[in-house]
JSON list of C-alpha atoms and ligand atoms in Angstrom, two decimals:
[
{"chain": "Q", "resi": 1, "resn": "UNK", "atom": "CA", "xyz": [-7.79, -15.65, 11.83]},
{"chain": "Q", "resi": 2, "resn": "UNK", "atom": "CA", "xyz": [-7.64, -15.44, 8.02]},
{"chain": "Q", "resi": 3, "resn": "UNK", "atom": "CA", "xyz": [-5.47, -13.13, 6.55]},
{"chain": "Q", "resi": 4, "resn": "UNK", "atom": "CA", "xyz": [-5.64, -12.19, 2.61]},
{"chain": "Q", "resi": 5, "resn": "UNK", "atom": "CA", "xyz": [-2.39, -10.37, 1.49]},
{"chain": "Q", "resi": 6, "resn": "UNK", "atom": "CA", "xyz": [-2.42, -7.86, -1.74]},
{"chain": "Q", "resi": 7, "resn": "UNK", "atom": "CA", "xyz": [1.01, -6.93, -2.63]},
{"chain": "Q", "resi": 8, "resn": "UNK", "atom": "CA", "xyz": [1.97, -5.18, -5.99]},
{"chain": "Q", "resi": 9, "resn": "UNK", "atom": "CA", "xyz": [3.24, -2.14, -8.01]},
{"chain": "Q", "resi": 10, "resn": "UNK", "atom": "CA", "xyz": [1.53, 1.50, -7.65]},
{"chain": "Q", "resi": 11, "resn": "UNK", "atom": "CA", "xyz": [-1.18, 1.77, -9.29]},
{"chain": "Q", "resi": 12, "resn": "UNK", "atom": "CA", "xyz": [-2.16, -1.56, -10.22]},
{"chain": "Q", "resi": 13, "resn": "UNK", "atom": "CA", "xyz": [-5.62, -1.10, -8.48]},
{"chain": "Q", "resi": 14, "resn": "UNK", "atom": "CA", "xyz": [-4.32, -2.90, -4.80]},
{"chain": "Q", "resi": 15, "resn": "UNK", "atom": "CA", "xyz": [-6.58, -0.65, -2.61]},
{"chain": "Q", "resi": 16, "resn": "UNK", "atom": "CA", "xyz": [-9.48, -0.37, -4.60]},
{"chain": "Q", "resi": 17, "resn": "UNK", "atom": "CA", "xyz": [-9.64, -4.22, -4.83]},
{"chain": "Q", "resi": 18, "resn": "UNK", "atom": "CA", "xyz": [-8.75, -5.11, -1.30]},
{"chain": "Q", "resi": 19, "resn": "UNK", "atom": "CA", "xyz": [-11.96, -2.51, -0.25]},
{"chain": "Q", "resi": 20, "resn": "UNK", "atom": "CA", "xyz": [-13.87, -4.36, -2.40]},
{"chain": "Q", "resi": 21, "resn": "UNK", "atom": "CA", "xyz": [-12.66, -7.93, -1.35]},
{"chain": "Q", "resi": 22, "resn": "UNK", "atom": "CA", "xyz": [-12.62, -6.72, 2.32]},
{"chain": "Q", "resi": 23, "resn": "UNK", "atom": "CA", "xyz": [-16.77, -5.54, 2.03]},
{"chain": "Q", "resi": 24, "resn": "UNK", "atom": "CA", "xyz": [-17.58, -8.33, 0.17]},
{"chain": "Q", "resi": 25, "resn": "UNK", "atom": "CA", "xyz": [-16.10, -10.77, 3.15]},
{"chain": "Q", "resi": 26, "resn": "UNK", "atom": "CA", "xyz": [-16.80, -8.61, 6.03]},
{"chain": "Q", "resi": 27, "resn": "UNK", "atom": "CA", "xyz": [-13.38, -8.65, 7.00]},
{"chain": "Q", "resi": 28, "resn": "UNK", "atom": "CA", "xyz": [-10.99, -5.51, 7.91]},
{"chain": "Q", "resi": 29, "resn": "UNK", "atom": "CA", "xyz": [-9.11, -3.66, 4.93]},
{"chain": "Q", "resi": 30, "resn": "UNK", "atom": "CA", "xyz": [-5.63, -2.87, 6.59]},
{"chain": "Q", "resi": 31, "resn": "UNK", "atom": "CA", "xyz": [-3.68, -0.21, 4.10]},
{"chain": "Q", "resi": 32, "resn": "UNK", "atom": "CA", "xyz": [-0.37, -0.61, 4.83]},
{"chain": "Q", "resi": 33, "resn": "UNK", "atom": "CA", "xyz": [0.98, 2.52, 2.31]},
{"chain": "Q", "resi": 34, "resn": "UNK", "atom": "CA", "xyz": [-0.94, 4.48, 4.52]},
{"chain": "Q", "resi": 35, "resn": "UNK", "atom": "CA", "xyz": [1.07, 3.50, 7.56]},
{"chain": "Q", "resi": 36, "resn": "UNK", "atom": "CA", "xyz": [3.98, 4.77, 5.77]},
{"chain": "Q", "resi": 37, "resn": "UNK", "atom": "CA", "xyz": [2.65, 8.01, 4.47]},
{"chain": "Q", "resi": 38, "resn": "UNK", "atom": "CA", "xyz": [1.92, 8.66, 8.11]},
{"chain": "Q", "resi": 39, "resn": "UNK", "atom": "CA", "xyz": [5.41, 8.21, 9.24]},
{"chain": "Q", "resi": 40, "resn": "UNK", "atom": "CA", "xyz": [6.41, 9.80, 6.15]},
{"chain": "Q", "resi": 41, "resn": "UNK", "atom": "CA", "xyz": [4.10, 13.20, 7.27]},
{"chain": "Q", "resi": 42, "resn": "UNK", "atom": "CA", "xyz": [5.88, 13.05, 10.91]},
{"chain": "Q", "resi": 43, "resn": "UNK", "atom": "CA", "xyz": [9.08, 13.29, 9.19]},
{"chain": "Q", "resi": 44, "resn": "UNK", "atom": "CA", "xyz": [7.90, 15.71, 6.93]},
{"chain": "Q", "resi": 45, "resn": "UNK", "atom": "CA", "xyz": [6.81, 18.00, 9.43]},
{"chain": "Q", "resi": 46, "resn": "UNK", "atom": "CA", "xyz": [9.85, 17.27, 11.83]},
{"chain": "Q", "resi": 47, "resn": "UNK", "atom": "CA", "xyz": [11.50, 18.78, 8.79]},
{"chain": "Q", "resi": 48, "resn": "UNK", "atom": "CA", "xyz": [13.81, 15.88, 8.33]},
{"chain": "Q", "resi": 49, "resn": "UNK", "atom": "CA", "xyz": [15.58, 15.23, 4.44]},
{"chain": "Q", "resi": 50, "resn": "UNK", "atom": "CA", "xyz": [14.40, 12.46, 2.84]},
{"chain": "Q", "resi": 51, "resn": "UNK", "atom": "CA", "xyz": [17.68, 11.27, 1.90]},
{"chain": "Q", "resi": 52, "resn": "UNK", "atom": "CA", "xyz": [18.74, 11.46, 4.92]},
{"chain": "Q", "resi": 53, "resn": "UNK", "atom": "CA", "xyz": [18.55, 7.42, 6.42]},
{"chain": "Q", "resi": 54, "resn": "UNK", "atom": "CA", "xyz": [20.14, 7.88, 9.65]},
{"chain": "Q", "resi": 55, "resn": "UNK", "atom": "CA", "xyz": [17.59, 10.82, 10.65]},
{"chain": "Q", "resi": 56, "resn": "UNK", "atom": "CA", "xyz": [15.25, 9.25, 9.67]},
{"chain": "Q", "resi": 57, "resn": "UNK", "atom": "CA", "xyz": [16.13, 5.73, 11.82]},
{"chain": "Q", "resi": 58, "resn": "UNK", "atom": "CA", "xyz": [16.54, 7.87, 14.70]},
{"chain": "Q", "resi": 59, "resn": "UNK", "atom": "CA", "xyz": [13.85, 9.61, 14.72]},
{"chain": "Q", "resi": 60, "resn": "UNK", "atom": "CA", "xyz": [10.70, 7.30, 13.31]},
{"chain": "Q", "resi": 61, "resn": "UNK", "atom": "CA", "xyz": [10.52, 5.82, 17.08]},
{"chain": "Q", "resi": 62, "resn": "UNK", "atom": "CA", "xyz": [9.08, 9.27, 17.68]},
{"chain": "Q", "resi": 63, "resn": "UNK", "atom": "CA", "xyz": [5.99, 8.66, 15.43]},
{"chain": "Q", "resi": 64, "resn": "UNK", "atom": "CA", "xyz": [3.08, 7.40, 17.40]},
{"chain": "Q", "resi": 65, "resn": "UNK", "atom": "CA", "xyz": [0.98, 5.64, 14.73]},
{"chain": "Q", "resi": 66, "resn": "UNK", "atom": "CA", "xyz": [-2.02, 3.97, 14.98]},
{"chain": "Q", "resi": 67, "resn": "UNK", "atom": "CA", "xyz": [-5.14, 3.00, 12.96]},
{"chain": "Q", "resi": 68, "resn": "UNK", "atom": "CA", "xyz": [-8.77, 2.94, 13.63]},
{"chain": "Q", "resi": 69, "resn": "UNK", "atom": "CA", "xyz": [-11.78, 2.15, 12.09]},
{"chain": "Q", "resi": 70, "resn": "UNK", "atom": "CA", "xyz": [-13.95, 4.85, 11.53]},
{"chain": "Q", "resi": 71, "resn": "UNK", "atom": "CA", "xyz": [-17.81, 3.88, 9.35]},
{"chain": "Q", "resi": 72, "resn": "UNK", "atom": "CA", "xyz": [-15.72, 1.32, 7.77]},
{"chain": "Q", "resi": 73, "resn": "UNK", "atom": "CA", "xyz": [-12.92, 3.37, 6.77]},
{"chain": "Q", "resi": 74, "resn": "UNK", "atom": "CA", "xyz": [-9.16, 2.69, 7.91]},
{"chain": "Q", "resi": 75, "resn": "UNK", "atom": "CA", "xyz": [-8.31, 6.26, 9.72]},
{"chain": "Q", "resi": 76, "resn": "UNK", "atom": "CA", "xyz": [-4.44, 6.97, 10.28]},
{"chain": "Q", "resi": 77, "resn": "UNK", "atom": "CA", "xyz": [-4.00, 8.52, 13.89]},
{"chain": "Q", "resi": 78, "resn": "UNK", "atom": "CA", "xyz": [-0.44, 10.13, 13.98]},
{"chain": "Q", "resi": 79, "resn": "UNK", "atom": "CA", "xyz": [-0.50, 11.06, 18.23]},
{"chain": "Q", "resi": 80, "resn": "UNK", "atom": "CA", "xyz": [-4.04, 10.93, 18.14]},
{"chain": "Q", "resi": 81, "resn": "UNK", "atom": "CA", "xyz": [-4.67, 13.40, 14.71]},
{"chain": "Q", "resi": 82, "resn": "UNK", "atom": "CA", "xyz": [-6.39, 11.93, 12.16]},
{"chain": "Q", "resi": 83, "resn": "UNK", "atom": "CA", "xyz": [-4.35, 12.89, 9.24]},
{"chain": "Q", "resi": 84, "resn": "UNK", "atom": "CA", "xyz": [-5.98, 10.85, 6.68]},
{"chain": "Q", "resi": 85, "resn": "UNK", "atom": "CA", "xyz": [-6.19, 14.25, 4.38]},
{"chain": "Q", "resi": 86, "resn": "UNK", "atom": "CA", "xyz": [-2.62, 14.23, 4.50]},
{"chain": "Q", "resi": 87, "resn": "UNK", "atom": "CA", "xyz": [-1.42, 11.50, 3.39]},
{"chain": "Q", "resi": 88, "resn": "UNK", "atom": "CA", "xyz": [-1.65, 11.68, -0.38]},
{"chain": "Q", "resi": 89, "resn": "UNK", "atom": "CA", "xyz": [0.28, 14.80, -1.03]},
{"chain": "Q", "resi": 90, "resn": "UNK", "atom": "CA", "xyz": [3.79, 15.10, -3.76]},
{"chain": "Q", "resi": 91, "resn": "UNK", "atom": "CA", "xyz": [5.54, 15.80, -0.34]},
{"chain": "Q", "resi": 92, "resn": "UNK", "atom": "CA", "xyz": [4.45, 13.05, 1.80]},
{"chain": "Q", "resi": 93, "resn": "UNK", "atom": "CA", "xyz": [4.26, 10.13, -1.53]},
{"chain": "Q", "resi": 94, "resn": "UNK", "atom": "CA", "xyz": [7.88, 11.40, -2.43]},
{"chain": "Q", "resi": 95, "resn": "UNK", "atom": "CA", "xyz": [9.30, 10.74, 1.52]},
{"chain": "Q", "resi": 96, "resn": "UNK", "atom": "CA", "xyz": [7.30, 7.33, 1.83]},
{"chain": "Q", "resi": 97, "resn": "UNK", "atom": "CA", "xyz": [9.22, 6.07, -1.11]},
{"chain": "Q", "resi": 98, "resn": "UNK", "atom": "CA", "xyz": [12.49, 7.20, 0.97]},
{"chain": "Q", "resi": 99, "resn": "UNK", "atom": "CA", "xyz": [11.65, 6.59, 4.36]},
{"chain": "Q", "resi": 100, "resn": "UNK", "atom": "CA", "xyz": [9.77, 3.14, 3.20]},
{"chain": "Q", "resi": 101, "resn": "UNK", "atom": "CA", "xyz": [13.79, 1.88, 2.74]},
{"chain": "Q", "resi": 102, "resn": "UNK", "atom": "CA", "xyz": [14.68, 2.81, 6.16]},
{"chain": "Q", "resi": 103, "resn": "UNK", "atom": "CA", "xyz": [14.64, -1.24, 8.31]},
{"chain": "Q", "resi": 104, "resn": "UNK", "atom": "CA", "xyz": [13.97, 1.04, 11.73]},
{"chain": "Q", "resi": 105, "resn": "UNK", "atom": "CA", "xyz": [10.80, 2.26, 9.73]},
{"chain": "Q", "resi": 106, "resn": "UNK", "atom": "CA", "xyz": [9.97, -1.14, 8.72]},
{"chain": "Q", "resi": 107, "resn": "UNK", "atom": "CA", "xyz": [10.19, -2.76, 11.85]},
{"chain": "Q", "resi": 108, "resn": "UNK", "atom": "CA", "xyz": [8.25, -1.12, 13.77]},
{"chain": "Q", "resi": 109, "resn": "UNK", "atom": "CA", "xyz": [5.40, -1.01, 10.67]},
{"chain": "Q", "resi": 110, "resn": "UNK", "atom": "CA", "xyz": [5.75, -4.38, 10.15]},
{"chain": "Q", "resi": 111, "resn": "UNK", "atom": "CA", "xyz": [4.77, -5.30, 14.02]},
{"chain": "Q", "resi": 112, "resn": "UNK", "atom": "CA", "xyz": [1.40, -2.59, 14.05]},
{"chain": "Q", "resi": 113, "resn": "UNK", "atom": "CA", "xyz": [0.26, -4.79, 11.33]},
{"chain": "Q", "resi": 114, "resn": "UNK", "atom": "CA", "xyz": [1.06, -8.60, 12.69]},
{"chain": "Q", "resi": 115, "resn": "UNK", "atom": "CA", "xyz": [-0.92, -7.00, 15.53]},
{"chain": "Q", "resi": 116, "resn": "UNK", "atom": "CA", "xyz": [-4.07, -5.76, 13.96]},
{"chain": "Q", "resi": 117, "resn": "UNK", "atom": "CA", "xyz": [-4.00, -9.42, 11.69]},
{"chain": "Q", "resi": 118, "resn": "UNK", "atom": "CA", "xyz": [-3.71, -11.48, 14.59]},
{"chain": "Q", "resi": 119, "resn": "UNK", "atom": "CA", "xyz": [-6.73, -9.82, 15.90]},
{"chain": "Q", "resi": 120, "resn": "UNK", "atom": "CA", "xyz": [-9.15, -9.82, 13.20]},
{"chain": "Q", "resi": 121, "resn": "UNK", "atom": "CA", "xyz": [-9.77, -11.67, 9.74]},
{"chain": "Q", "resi": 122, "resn": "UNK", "atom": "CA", "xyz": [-7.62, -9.00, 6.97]},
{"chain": "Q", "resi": 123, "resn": "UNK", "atom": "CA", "xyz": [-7.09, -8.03, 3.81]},
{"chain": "Q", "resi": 124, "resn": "UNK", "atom": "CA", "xyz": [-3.95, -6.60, 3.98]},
{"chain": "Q", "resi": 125, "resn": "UNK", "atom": "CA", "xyz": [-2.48, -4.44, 0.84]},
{"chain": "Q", "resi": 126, "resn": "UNK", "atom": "CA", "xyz": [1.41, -3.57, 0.69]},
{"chain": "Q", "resi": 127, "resn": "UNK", "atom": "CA", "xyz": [4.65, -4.57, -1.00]},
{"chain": "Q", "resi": 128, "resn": "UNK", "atom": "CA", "xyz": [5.78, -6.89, 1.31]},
{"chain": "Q", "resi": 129, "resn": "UNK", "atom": "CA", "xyz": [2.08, -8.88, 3.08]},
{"chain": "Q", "resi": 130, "resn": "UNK", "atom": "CA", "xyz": [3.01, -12.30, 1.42]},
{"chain": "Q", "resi": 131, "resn": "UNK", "atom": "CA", "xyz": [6.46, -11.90, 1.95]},
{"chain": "Q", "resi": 132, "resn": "UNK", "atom": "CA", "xyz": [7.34, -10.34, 5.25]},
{"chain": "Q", "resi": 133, "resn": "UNK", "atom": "CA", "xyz": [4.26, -9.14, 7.32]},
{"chain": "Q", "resi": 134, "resn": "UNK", "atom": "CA", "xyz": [1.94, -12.10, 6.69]},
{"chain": "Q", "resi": 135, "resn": "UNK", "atom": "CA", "xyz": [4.37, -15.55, 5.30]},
{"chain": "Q", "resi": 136, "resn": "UNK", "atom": "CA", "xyz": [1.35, -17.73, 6.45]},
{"chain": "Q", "resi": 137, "resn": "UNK", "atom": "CA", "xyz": [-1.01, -15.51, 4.70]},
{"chain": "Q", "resi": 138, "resn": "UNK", "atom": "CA", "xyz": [-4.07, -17.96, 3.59]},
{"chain": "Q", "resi": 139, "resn": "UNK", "atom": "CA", "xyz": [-4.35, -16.42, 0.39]},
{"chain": "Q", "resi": 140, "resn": "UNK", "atom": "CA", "xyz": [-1.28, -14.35, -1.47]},
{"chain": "Q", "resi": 141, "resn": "UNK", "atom": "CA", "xyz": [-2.04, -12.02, -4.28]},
{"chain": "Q", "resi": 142, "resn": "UNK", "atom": "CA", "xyz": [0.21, -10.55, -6.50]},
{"chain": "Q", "resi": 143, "resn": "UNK", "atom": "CA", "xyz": [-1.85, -7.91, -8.77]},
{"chain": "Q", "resi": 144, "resn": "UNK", "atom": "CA", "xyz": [0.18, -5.30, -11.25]},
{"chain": "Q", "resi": 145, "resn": "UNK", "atom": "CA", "xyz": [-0.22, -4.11, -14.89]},
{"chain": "Q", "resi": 146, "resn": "UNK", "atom": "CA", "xyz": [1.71, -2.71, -17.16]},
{"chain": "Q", "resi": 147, "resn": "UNK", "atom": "CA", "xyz": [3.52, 0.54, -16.58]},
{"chain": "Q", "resi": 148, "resn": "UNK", "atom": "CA", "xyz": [1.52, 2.22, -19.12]},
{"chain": "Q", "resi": 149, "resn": "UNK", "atom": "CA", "xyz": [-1.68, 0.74, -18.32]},
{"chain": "Q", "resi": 150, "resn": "UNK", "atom": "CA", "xyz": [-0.59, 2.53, -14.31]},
{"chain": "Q", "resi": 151, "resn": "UNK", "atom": "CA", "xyz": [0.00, 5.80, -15.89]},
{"chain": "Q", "resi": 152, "resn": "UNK", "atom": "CA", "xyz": [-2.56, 6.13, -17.46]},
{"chain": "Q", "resi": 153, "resn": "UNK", "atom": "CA", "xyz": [-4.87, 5.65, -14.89]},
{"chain": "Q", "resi": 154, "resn": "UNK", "atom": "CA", "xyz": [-3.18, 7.82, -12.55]},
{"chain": "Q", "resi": 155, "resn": "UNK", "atom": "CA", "xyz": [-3.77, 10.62, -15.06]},
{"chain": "Q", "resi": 156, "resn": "UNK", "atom": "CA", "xyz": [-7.29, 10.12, -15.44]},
{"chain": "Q", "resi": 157, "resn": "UNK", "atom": "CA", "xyz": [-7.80, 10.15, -11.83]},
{"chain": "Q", "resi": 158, "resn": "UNK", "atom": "CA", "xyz": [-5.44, 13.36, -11.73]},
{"chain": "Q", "resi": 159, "resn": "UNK", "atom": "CA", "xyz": [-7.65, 14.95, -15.10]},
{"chain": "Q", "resi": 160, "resn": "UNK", "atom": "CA", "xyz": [-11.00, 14.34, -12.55]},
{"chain": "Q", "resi": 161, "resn": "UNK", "atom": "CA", "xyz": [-9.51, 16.16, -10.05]},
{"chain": "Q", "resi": 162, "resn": "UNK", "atom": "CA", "xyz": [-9.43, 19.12, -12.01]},
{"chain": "Q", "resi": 163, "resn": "UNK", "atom": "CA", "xyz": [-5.30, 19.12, -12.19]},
{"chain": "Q", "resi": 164, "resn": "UNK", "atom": "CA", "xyz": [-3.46, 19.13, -15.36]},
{"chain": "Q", "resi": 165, "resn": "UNK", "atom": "CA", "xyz": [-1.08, 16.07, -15.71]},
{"chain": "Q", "resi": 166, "resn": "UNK", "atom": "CA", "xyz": [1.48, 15.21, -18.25]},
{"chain": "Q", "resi": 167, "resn": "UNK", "atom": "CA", "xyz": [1.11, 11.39, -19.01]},
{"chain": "Q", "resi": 168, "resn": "UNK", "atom": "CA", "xyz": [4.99, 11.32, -20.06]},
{"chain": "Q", "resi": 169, "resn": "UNK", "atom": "CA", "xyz": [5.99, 12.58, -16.45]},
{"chain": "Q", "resi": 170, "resn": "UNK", "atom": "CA", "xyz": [3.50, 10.43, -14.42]},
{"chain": "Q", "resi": 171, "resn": "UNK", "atom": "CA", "xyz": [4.78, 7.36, -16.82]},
{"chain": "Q", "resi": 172, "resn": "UNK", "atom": "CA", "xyz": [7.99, 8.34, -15.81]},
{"chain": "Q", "resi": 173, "resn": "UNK", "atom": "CA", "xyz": [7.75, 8.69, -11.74]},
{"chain": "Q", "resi": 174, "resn": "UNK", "atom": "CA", "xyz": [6.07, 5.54, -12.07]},
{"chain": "Q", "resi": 175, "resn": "UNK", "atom": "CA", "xyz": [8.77, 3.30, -13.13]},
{"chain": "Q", "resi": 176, "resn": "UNK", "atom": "CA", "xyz": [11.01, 4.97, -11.19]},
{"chain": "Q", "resi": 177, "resn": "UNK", "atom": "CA", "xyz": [8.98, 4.33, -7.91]},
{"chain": "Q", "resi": 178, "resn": "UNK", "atom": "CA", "xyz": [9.05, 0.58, -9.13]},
{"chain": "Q", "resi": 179, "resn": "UNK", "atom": "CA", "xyz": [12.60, 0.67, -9.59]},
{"chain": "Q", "resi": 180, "resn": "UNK", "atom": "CA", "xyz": [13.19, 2.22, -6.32]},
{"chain": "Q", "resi": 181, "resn": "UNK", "atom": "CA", "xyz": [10.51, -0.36, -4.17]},
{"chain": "Q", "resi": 182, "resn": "UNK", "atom": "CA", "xyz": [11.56, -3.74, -6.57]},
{"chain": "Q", "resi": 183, "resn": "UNK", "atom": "CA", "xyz": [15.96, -3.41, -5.91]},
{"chain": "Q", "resi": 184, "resn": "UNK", "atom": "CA", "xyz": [15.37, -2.17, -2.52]},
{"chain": "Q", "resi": 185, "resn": "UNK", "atom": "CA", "xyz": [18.12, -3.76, 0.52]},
{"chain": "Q", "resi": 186, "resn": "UNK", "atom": "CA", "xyz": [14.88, -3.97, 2.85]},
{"chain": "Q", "resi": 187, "resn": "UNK", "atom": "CA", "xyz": [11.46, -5.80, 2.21]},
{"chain": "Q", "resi": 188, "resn": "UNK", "atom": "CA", "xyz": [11.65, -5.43, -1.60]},
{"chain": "Q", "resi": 189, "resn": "UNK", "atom": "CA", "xyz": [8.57, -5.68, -3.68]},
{"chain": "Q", "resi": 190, "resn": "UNK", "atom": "CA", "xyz": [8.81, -8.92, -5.21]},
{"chain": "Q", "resi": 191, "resn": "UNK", "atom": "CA", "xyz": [5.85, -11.97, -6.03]},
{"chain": "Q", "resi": 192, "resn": "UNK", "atom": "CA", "xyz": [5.51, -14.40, -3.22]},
{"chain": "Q", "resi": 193, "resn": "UNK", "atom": "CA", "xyz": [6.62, -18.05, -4.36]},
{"chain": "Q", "resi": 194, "resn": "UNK", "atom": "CA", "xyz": [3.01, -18.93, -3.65]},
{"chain": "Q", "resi": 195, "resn": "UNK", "atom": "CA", "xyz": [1.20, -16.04, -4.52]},
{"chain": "Q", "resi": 196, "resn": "UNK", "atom": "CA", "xyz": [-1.30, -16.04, -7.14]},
{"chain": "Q", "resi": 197, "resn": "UNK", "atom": "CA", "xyz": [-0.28, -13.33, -10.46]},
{"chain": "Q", "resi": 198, "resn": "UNK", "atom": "CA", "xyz": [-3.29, -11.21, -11.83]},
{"chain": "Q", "resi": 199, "resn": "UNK", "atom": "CA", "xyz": [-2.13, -8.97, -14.18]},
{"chain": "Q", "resi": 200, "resn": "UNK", "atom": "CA", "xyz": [-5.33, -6.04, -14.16]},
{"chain": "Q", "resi": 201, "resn": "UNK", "atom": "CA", "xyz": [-3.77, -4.34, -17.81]},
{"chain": "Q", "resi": 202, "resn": "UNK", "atom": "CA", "xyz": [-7.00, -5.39, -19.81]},
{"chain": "Q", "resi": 203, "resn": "UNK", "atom": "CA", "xyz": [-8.91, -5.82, -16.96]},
{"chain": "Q", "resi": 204, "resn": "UNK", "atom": "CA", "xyz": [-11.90, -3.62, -15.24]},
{"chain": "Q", "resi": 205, "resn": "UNK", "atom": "CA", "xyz": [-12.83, -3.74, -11.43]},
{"chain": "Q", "resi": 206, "resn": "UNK", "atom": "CA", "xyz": [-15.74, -6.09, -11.54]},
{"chain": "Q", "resi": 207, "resn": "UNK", "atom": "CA", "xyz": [-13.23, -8.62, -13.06]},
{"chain": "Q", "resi": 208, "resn": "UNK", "atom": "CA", "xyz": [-10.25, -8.15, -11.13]},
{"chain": "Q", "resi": 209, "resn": "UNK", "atom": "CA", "xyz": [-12.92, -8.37, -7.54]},
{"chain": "Q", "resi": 210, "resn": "UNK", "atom": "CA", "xyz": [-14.45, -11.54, -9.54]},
{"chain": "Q", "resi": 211, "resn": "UNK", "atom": "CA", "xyz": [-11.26, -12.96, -10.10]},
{"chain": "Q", "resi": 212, "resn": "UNK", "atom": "CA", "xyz": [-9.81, -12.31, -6.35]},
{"chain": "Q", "resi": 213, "resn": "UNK", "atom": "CA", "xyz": [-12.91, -13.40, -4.82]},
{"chain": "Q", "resi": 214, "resn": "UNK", "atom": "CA", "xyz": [-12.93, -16.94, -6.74]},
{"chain": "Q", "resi": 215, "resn": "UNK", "atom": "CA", "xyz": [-9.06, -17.29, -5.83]},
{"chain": "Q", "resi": 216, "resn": "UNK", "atom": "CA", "xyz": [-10.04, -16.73, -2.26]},
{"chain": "Q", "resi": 217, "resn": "UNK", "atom": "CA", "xyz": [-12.99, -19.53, -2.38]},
{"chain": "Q", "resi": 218, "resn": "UNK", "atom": "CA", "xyz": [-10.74, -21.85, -3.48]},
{"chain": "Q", "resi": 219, "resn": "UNK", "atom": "CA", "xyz": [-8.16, -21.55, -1.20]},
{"chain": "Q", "resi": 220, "resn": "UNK", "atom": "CA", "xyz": [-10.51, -21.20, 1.61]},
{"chain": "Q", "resi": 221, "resn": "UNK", "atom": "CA", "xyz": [-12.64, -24.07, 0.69]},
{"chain": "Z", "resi": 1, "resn": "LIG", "atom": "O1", "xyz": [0.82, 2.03, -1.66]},
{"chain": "Z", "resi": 1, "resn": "LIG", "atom": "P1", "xyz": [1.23, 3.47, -1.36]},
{"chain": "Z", "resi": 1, "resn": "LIG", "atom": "O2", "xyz": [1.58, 4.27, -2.60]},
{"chain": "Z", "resi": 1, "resn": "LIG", "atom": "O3", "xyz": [0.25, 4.19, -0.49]},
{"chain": "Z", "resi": 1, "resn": "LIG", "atom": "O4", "xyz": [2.59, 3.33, -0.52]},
{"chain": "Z", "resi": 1, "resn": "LIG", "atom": "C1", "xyz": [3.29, 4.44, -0.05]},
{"chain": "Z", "resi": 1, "resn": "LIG", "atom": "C2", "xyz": [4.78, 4.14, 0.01]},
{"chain": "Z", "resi": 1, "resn": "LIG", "atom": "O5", "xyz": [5.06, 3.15, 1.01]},
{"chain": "Z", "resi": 1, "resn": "LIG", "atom": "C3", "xyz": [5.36, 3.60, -1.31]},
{"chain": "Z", "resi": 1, "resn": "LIG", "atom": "O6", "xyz": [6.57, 4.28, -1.58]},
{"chain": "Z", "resi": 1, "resn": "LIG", "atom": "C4", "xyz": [5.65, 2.14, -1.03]},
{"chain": "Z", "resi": 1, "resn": "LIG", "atom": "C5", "xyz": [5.77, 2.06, 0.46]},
{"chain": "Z", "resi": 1, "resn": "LIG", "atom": "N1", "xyz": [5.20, 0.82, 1.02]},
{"chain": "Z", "resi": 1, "resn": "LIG", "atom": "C6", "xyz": [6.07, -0.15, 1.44]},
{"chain": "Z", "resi": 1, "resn": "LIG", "atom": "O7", "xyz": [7.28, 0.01, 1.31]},
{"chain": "Z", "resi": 1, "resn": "LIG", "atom": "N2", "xyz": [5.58, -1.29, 2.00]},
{"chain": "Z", "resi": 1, "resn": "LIG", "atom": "C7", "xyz": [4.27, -1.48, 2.13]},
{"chain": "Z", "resi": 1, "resn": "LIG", "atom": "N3", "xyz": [3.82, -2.61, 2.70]},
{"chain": "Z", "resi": 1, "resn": "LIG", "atom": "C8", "xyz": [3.35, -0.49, 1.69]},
{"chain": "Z", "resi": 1, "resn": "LIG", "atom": "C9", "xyz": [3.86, 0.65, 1.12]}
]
C-alpha cells in the first residue's frame, strides 16, 4: 500500500490539497481532524469539560467512531450517526484542540487510521501522519504558511458564509491553536526529518496540487 502523509498548521490548505492529491491518484483521502472532532462532539454532548483530561481519558473508550466512504466523501459515523454537519462548530473545534492532547484519545485514533492505511493506498492529513500514524509513509509533506496568510483566509471563507469575522481575533485563535498543537506532551505537530516543506503563503491551489503531485512522482518513481 502507498501511503501519502499531509501534516501541518490550521489553515495552511492540508484538506483541500490532500482531496485534490487523493482524486487526482485515485487513492482514499483519510481526514484525520475529523476523527477528532468526532470524539470531540461525543464529549461534547456527554457534557464533559474540556479541561478536564482525566474525563476525558475515561470516557473517549465510549466513542464508537468510524469512517466511511460515502460518493467519494470521508463520512464520520459516531455509533452509526453520520455527524459530518457537526463537526465544524466553535464548540466541537475548541474541545478537539483539548481533547486532541489527551494519549487515551490518541491511541485509539491513531490505530482507526493504521487500519484504514494498511487497507488501501492514502492520503492521510493530520499533525502527526509522518511522525506517528504513518513513520514509513512513502511520501511526507509538511505544508503551512504564515500566520497571517491562515487568517486571512479563514476570514474570507467566514465573510462567504455570510458571518461577520474580525481578522484580529481569528489571527489571534490561530496562533494560539499552533501554540497549543506545536508544545504539546503527546504527538506534537512538528516537520518530519524527511518530510518535504511547502510553504503555500504566496501560493494558489493549482500550485500547491502541482507542486505535491511532482513531489509524489518523484518519490514514487
Ligand atoms: O485539522 P482540524 O482542524 O480538523 O483538526 C481538529 C483538531 O484535532 C485540531 O485541534 C488538531 C487536532 N488534530 C490532531 O491533534 N492530530 C491530527 N492528526 C489531526 C488533528
Amino acid at each position: 500500500m502507498v501511503s501519502i502523509a499531509i501534516d501541518g498548521p490550521a489553515g495552511a490548505g492540508k484538506s483541500t490539497i490532500a482531496k485534490r492529491v487523493a482524486k487526482e491518484l485515485s487513492y482514499i483521502y483519510v481526514d484525520t481532524g475529523a476523527m477528532y472532532r468526532a470524539m470531540a462532539l461525543y464529549l461534547h454532548r456527554n457534557g464533559i469539560d474540556a479541561e478536564d483530561a482525566q474525563t476525558i481519558a475515561g470516557a473517549c473508550g465510549g466513542a464508537k467512531i468510524s469512517i466511511e466512504y460515502r460518493d467519494g466523501e470521508q463520512v464520520v459515523l459516531l455509533g452509526g450517526e453520520n455527524v459530518n454537519p457537526f463537526l465544524r462548530t466553535q464548540e466541537v473545534s475548541a474541545m478537539a484542540s483539548r481533547s486532541s492532547a489527551v494519549p487515551e484519545v490518541r491511541t485509539r485514533l491513531v490505530q482507526l487510521q493504521q487500519e484504514l492505511a494498511a487497507a488501501q493506498n492514502v492520503v492521510m492529513d493530520g499533525r502527526d501522519i509522518g511522525t506517528v500514524v504513518l513513520p514509513h509513509a512513502q511520501v511526507k509533506i509538511y505544508l503551512t504558511a504564515s500566520v497571517g496568510v491562515r487568517a486571512k483566509r479563514r476570514f474570507l471563507e467566514l465573510q462567504e458564509k455570510g458571518e461577520s469575522p474580525v481578522l484580529s481575533q481569528i489571527e489571534a485563535e490561530i496562533a494560539e491553536r499552533d501554540h497549543r498543537d506545536m508544545t504539546r506532551e503527546v504527538s506534537p505537530l512538528k516537520q518530519a526529518d524527511d518530510a518535504v516543506l511547502v510553504d503555500t503563503s504566496d501560493m494558489t491551489i493549482e500550485e500547491v496540487s502541482d507542486r505535491i503531485l511532482s513531489i509524489v512522482r518523484e518519490k514514487l518513481s
